mmCIF file of C-alpha atoms in Angstrom:
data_model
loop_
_atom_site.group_PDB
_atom_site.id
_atom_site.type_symbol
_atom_site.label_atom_id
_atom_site.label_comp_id
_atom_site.label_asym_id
_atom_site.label_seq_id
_atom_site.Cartn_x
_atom_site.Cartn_y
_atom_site.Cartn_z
ATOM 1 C CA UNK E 2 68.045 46.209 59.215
ATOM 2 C CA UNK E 3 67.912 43.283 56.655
ATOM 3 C CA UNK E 4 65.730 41.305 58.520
ATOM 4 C CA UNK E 5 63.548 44.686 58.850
ATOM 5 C CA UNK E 6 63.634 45.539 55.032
ATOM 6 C CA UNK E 7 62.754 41.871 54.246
ATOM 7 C CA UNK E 8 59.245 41.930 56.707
ATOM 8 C CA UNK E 9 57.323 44.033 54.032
ATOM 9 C CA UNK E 10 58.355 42.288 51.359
ATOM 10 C CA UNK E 11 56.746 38.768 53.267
ATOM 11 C CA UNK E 12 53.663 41.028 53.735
ATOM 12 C CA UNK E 13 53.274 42.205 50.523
ATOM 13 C CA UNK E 14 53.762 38.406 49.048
ATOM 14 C CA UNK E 15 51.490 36.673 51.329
ATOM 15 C CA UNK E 16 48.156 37.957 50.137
ATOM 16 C CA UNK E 17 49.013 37.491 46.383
ATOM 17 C CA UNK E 18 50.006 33.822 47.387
ATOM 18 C CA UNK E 19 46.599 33.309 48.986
ATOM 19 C CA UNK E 20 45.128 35.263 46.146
ATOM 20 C CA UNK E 21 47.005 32.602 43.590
ATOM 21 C CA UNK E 22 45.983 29.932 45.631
ATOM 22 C CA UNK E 23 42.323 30.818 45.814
ATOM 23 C CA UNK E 24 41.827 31.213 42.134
ATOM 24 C CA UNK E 25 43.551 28.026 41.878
ATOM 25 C CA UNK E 26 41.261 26.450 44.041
ATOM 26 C CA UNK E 27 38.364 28.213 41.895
ATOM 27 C CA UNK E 28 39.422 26.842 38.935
ATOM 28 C CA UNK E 29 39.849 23.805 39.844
ATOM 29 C CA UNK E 30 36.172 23.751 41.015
ATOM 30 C CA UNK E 31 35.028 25.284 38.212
ATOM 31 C CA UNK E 32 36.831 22.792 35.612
ATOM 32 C CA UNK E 33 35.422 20.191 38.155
ATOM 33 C CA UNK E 34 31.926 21.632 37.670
ATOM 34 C CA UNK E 35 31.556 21.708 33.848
ATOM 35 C CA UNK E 36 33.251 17.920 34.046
ATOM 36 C CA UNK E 37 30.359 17.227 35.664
ATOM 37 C CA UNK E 38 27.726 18.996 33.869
ATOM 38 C CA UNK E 39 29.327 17.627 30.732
ATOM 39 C CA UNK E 40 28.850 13.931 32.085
ATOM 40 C CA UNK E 41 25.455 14.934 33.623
ATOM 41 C CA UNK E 42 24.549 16.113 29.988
ATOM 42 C CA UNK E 43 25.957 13.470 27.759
ATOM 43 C CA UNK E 44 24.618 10.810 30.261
ATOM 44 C CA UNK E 45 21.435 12.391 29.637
ATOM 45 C CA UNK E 46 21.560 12.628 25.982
ATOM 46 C CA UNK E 47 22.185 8.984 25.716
ATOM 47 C CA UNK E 48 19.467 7.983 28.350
ATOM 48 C CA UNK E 49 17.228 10.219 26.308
ATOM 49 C CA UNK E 50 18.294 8.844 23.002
ATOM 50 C CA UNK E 51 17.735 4.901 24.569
ATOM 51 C CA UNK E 52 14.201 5.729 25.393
ATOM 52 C CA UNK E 53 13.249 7.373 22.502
ATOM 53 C CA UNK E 54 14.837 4.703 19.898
ATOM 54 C CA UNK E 55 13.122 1.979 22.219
ATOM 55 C CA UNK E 56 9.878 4.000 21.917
ATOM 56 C CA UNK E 57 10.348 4.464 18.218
ATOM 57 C CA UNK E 58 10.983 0.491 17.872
ATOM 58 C CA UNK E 59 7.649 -0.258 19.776
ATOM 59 C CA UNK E 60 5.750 2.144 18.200
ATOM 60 C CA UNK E 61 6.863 0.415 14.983
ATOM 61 C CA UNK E 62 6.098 -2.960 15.997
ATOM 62 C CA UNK E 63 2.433 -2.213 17.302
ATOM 63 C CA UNK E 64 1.584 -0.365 13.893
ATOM 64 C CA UNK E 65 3.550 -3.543 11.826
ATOM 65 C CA UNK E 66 1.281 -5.867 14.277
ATOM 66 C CA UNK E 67 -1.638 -3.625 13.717
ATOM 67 C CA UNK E 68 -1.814 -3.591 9.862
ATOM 68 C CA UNK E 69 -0.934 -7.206 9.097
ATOM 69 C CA UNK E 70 -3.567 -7.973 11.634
ATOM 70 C CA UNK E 71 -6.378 -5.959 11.029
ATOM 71 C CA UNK E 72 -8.659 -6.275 8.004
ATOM 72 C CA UNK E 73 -10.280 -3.412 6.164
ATOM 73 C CA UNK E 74 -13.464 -2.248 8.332
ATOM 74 C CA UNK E 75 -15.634 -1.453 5.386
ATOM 75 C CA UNK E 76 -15.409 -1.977 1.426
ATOM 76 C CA UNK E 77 -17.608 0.018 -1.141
ATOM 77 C CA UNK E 78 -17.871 -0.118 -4.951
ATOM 78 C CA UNK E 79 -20.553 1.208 -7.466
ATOM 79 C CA UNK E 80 -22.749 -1.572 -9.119
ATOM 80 C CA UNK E 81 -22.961 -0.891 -12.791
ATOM 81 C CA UNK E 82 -26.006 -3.041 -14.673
ATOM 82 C CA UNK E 83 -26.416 -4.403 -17.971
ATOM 83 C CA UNK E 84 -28.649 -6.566 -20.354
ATOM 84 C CA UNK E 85 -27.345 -9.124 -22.875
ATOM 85 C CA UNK E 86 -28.090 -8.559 -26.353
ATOM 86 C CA UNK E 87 -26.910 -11.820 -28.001
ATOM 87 C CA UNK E 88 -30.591 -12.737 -28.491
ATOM 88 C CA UNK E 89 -31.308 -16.000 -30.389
ATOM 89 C CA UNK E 90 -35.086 -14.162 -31.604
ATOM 90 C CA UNK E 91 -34.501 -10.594 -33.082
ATOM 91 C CA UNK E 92 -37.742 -9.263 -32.068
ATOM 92 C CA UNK E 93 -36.592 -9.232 -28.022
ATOM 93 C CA UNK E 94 -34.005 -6.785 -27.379
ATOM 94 C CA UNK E 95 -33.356 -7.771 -23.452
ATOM 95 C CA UNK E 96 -32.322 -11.032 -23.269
ATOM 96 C CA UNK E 97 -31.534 -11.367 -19.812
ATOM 97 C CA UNK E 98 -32.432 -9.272 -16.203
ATOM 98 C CA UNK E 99 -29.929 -6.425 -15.046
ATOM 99 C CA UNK E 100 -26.902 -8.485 -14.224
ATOM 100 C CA UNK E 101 -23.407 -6.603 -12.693
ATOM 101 C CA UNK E 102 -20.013 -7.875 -12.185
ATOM 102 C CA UNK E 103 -18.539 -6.387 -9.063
ATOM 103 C CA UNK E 104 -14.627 -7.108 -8.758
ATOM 104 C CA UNK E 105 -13.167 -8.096 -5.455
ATOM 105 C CA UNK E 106 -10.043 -7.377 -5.816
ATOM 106 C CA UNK E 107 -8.097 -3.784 -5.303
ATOM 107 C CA UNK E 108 -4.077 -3.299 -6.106
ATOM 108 C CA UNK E 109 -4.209 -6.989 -6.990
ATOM 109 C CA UNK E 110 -4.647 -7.586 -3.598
ATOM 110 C CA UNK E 111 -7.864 -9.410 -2.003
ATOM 111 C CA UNK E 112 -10.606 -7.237 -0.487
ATOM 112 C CA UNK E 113 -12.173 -9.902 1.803
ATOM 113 C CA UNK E 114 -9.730 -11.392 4.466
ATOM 114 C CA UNK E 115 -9.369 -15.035 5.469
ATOM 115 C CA UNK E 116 -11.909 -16.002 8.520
ATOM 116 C CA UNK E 117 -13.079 -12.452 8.647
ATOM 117 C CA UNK E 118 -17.216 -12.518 8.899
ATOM 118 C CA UNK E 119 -18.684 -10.108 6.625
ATOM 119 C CA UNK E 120 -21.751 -8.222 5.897
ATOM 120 C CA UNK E 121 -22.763 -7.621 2.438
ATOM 121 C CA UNK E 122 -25.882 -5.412 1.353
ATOM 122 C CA UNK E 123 -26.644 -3.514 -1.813
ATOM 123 C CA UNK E 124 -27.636 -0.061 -1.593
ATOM 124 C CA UNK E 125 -30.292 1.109 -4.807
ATOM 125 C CA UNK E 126 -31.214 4.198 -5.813
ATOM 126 C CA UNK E 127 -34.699 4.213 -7.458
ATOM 127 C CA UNK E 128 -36.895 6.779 -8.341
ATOM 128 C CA UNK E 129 -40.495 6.802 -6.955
ATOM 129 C CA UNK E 130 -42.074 6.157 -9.895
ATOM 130 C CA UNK E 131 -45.746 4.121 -10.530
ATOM 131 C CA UNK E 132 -43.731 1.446 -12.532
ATOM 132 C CA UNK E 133 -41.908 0.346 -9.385
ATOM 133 C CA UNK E 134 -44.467 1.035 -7.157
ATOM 134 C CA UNK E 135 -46.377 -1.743 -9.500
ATOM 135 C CA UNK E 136 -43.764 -3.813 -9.341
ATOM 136 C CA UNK E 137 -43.763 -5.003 -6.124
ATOM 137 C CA UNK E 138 -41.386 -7.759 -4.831
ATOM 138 C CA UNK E 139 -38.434 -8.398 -6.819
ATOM 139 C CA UNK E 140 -35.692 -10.944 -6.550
ATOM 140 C CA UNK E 141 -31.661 -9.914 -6.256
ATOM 141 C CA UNK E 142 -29.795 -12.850 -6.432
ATOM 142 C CA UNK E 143 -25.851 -13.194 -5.487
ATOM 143 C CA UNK E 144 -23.413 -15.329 -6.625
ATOM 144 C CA UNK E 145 -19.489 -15.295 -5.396
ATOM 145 C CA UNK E 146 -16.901 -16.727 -8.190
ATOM 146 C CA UNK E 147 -13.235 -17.544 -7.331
ATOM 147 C CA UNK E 148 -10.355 -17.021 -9.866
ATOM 148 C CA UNK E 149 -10.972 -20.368 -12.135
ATOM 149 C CA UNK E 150 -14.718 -19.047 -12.870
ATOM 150 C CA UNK E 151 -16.159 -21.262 -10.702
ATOM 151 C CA UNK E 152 -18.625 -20.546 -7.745
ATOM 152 C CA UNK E 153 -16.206 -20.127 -4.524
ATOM 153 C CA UNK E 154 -18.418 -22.725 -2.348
ATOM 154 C CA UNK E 155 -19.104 -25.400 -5.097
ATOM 155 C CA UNK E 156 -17.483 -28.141 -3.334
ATOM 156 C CA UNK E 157 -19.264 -26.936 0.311
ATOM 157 C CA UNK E 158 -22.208 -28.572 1.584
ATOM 158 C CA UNK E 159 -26.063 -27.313 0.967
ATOM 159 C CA UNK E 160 -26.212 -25.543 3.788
ATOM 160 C CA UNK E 161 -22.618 -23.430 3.213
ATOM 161 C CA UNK E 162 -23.219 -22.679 -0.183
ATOM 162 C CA UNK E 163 -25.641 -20.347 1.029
ATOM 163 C CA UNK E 164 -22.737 -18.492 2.374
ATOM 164 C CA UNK E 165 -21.601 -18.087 -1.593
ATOM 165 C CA UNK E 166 -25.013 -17.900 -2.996
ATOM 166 C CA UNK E 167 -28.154 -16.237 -1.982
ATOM 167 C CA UNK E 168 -31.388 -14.491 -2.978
ATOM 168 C CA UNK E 169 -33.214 -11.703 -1.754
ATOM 169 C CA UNK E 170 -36.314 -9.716 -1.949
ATOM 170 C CA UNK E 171 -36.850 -5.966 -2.106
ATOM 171 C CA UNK E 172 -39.445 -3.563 -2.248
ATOM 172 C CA UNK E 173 -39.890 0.404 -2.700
ATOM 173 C CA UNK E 174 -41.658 1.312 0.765
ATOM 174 C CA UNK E 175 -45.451 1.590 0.189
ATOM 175 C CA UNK E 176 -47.043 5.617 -0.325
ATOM 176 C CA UNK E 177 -50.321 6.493 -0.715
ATOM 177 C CA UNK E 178 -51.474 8.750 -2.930
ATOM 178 C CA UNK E 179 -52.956 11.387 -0.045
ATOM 179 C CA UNK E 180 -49.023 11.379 0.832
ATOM 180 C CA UNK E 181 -47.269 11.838 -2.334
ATOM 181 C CA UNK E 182 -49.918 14.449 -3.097
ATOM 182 C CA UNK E 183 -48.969 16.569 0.217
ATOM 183 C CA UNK E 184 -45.127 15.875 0.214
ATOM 184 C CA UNK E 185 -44.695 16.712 -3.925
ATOM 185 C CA UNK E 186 -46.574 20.238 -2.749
ATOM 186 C CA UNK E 187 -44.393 20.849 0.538
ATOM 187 C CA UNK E 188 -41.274 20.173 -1.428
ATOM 188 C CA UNK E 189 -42.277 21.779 -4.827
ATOM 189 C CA UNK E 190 -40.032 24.332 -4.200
ATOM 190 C CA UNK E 191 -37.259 21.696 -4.127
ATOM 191 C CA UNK E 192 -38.169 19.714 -6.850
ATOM 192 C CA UNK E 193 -38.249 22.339 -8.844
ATOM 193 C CA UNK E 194 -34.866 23.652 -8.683
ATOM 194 C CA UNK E 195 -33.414 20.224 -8.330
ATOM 195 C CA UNK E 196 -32.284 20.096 -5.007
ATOM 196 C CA UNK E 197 -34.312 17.026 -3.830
ATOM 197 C CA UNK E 198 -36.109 14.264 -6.170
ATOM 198 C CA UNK E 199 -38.483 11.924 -5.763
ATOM 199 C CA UNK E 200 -36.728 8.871 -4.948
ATOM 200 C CA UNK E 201 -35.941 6.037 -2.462
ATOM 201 C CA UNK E 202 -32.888 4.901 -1.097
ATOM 202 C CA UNK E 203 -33.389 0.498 -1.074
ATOM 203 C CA UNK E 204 -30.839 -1.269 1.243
ATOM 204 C CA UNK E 205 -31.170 -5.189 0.463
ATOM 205 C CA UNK E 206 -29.161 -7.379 2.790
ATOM 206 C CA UNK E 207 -27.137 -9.882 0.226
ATOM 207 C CA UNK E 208 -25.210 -11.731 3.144
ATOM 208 C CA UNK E 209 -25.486 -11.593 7.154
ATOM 209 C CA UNK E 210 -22.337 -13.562 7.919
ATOM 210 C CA UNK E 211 -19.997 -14.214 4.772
ATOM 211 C CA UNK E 212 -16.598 -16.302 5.395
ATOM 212 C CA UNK E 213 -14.282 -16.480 2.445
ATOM 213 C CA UNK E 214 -12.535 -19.777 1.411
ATOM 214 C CA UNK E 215 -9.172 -19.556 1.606
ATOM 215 C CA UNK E 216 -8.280 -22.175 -0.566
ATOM 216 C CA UNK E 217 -10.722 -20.642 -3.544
ATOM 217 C CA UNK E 218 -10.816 -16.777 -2.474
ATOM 218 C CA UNK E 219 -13.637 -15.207 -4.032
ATOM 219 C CA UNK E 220 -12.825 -12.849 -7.308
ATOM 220 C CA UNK E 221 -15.900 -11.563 -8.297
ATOM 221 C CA UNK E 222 -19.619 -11.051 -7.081
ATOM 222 C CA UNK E 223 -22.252 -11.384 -10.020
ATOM 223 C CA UNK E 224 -25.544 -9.290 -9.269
ATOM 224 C CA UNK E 225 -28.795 -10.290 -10.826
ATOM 225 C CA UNK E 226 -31.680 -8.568 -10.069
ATOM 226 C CA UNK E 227 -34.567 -10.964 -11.525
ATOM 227 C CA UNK E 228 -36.978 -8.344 -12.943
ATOM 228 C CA UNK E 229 -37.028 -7.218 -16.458
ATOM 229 C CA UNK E 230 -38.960 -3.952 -15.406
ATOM 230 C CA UNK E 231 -37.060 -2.572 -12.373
ATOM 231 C CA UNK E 232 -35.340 1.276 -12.860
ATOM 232 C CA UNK E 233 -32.760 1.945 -11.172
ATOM 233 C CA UNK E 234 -30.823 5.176 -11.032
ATOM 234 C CA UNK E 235 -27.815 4.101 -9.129
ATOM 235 C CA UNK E 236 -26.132 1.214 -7.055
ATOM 236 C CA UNK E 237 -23.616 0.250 -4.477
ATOM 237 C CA UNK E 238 -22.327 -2.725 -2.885
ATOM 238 C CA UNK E 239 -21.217 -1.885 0.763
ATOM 239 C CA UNK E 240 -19.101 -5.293 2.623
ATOM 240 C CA UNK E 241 -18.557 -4.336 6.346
ATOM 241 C CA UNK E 242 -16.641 -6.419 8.497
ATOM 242 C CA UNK E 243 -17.895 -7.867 11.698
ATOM 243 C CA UNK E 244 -14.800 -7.843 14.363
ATOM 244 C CA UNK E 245 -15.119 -10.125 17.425
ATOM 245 C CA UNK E 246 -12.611 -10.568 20.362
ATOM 246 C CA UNK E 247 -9.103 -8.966 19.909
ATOM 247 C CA UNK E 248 -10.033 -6.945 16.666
ATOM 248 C CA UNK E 249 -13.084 -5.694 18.730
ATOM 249 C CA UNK E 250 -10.899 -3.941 20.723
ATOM 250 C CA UNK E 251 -8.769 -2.902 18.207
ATOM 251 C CA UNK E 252 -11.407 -1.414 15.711
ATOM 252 C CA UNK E 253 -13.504 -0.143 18.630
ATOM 253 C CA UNK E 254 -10.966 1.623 21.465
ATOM 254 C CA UNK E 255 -8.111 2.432 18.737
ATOM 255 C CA UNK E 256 -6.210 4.811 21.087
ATOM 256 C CA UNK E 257 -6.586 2.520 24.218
ATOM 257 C CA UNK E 258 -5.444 -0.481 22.586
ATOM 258 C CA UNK E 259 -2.243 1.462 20.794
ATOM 259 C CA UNK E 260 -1.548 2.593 23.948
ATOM 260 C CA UNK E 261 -0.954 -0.508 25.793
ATOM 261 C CA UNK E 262 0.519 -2.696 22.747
ATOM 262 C CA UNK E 263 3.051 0.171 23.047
ATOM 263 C CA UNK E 264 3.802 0.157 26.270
ATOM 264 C CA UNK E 265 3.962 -3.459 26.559
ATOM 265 C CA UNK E 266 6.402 -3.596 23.603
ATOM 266 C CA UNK E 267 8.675 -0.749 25.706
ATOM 267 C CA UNK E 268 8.911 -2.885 28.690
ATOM 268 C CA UNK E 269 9.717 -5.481 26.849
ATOM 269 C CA UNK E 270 12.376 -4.010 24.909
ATOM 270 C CA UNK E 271 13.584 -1.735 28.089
ATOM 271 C CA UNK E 272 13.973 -5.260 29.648
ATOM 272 C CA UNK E 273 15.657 -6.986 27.428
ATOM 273 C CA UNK E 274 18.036 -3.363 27.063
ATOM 274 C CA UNK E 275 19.027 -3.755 30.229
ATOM 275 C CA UNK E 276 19.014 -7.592 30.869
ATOM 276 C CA UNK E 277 21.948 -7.342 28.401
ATOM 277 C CA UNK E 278 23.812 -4.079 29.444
ATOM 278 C CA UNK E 279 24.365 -5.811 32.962
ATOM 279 C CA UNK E 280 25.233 -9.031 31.241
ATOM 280 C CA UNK E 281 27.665 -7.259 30.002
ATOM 281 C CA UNK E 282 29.063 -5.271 33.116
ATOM 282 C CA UNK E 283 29.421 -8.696 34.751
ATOM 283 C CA UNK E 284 30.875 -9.892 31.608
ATOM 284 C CA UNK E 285 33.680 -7.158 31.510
ATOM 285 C CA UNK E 286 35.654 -8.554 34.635
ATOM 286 C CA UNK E 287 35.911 -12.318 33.422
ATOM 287 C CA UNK E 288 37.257 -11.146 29.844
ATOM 288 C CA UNK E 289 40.942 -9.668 30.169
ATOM 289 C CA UNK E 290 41.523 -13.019 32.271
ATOM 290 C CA UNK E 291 40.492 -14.847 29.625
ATOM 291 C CA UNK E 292 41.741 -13.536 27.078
ATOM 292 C CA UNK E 293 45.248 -13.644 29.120
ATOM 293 C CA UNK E 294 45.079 -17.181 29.627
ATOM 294 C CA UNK E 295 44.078 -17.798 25.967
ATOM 295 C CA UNK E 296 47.061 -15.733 24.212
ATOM 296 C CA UNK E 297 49.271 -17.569 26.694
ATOM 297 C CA UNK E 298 48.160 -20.765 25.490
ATOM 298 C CA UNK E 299 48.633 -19.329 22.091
ATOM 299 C CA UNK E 300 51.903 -18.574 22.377
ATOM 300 C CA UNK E 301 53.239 -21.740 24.335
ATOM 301 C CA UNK E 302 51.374 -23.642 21.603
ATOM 302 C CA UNK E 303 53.200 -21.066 18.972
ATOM 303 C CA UNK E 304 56.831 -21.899 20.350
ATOM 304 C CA UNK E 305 56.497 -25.409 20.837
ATOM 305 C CA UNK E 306 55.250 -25.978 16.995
ATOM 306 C CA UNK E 307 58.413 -23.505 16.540
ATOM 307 C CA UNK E 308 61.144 -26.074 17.874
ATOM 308 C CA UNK E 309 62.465 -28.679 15.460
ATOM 309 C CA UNK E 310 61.667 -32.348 16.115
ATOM 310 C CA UNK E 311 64.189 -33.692 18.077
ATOM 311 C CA UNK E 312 64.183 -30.867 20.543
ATOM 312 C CA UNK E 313 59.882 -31.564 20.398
ATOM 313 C CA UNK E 314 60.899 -35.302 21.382
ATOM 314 C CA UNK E 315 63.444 -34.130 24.251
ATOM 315 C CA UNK E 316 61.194 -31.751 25.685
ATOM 316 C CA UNK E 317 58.273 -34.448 25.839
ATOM 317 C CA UNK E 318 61.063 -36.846 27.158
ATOM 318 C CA UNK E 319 62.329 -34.541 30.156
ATOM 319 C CA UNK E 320 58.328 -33.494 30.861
ATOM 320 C CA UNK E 321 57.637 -36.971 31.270
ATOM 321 C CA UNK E 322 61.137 -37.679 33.291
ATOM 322 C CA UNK E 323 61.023 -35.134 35.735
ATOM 323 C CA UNK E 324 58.443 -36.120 38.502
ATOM 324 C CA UNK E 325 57.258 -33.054 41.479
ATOM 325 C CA UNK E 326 60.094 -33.514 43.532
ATOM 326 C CA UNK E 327 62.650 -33.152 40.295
ATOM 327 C CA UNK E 328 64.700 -29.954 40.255
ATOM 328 C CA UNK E 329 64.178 -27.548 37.859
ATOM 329 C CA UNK E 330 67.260 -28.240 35.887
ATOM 330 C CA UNK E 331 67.563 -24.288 35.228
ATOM 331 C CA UNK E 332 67.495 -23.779 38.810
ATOM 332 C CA UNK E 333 71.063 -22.043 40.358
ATOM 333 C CA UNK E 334 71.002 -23.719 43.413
ATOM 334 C CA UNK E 335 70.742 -27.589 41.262
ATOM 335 C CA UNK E 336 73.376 -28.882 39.638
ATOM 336 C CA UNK E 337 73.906 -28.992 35.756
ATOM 337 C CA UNK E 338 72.921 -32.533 34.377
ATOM 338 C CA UNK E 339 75.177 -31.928 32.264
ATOM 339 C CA UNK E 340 77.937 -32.072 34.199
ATOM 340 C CA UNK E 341 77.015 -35.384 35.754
ATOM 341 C CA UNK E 342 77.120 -36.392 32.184
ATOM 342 C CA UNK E 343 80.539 -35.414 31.944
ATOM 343 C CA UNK E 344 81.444 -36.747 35.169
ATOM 344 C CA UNK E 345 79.890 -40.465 33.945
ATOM 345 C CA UNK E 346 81.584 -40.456 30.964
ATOM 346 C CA UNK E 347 85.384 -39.881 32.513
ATOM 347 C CA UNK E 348 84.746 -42.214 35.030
ATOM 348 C CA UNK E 349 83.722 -44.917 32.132
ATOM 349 C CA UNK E 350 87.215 -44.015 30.816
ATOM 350 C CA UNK E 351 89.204 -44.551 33.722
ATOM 351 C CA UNK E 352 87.763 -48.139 33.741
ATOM 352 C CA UNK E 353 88.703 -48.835 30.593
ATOM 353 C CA UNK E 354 92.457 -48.112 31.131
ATOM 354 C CA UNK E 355 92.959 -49.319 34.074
ATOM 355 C CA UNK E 356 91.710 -52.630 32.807
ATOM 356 C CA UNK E 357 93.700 -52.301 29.570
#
């Protein structure tokens, strides 16, 4: 009857036991799951967070490289004119032609680069008038100056202080009267509400291929245009730079060339990222050896400065006494020199009476 009362009971308790052991089992693969999604994730947090500082770094490098390497493409300043008046007869009020001062310097900082070829032109504005149609062929003449006052290629040859000096001729373009007639009665409309004028735009050519010294960087242009008569209504100088070769590219294909001076810079650093990171997995074996071997030496070194002197000179004494057949004198199985000591010294004794 026992045995029969106690068959239920095993009944009853063996489906909770597999119940128990199956949401053991589940938890244990579901604490073994987010383990693993947790490592999965902050594996690929950091993987994520390597690439993008290493892309950050080689971004930063290309643009450092970039602006430290390129000059500035194009340069433009107004032109203002003006006459002397320190005339030595007071009955001429112009003493000299329309001479400008154009500074070459922004921020205190250089505008023309260091073995950069340049292109200089001045732009006029002039109005289309019958005095400068009758004046024909004028003279603009530029002159560089360097920081002392002097001209930046005064110690260059004839032929390079062109480069720093030059002259050049301009000229309204020619009209005849037929064709200002027609075009000031097509554009009348225009000209009377202001929203046109009769003018022309002049572009002179002042340099085709300017190199600045480096040892006397030029300052300061001085503009002289060598007619008393010329009107002008406005002026510009306009210095354009003339890349060749790697700044070609640059200036030219910007996007291109930023996008392989950073990838190139991300292999690079991605290399050298992992060249060390397995110089240091290789490196992690070697090190608690060492370091074992070193604190040992440490501390023999340690106890041996630790003894006094004579116990320094009788531990030097027995190391160079005991040969590699010697036994360890702390061995069990050896005997004690000590006790041959003892031994010795009785033995002495007994001679000594004996012959007394």
């Amino acid at each position: 009857m026992a045995q029969e009362s106690d068959l239920p009971s095993e009944d009853l308790g063996e489906p909770s036991v597999i119940i128990g052991q199956a949401l053991v089992k589940v938890q244990d693969a579901a604490a073994t799951l987010f383990l693993r999604v947790r490592l999965r994730l902050a594996q690929s947090f950091t993987v994520f967070s390597i690439i993008l500082l290493l892309l950050w770094i080689a971004a930063f490098l290309y643009g450092s490289f970039y602006f430290s390497y390129m000059p500035r493409a194009a340069f433009q300043t107004p032109v203002y004119y003006y006459y002397r008046t320190d005339c030595e007869s007071p009955s001429s009020f112009l003493c000299s032609y329309p001479v400008a001062n154009v500074s070459l310097m922004r921020d205190k900082k250089h505008v023309l680069t260091f073995g950069q070829v340049y292109r200089l032109s001045l732009q006029l504005e002039m109005p289309d008038s019958q005095t400068n149609q009758d004046l024909g062929m004028f003279m603009i003449k530029t002159t560089c100056y360097s920081q002392h006052g002097q001209i930046a290629a005064s110690a260059r040859s004839a032929r390079q202080l062109l480069k720093a000096s030059s002259s050049r001729f301009g000229m309204l373009r020619y009209r005849s009267d037929l064709l200002k007639t027609l075009g000031t009665l097509l554009f009348l409309p225009f000209f009377l509400t202001g929203a046109a004028e009769q003018k022309q735009v002049l572009e002179v050519e002042l340099f085709s291929e300017y190199i600045d010294d480096p040892y006397a960087p030029s300052v300061t242009a001085f503009i002289e245009i060598l007619s008393s008569k010329v009107q002008i209504y406005a002026s510009e100088l306009y210095i354009h730079a003339h890349f060749t070769g790697l700044r070609y590219l640059l200036f030219q294909f910007p996007i291109i060339s930023a996008f392989v001076g950073v990838s190139t810079n991300f292999i690079f650093l991605s290399f050298l990222f992992i060249l060390s990171y397995t110089r240091q997995l290789l490196g992690v074996g070697e090190k608690p050896d060492k370091l074992t071997r070193d604190r040992l030496q440490a501390e023999m070194e340690n106890t041996t400065n630790d003894l006094p002197q004579d116990n320094k000179d009788v531990a030097a004494g027995t190391a160079e006494l005991m040969g590699p057949e010697q036994t360890d004198p702390t061995d069990p199985d050896g005997e004690d020199p000590s006790s041959h000591t003892g031994n010795n010294t009785e033995m002495q004794n007994g001679d000594t009476l004996v012959q007394g």
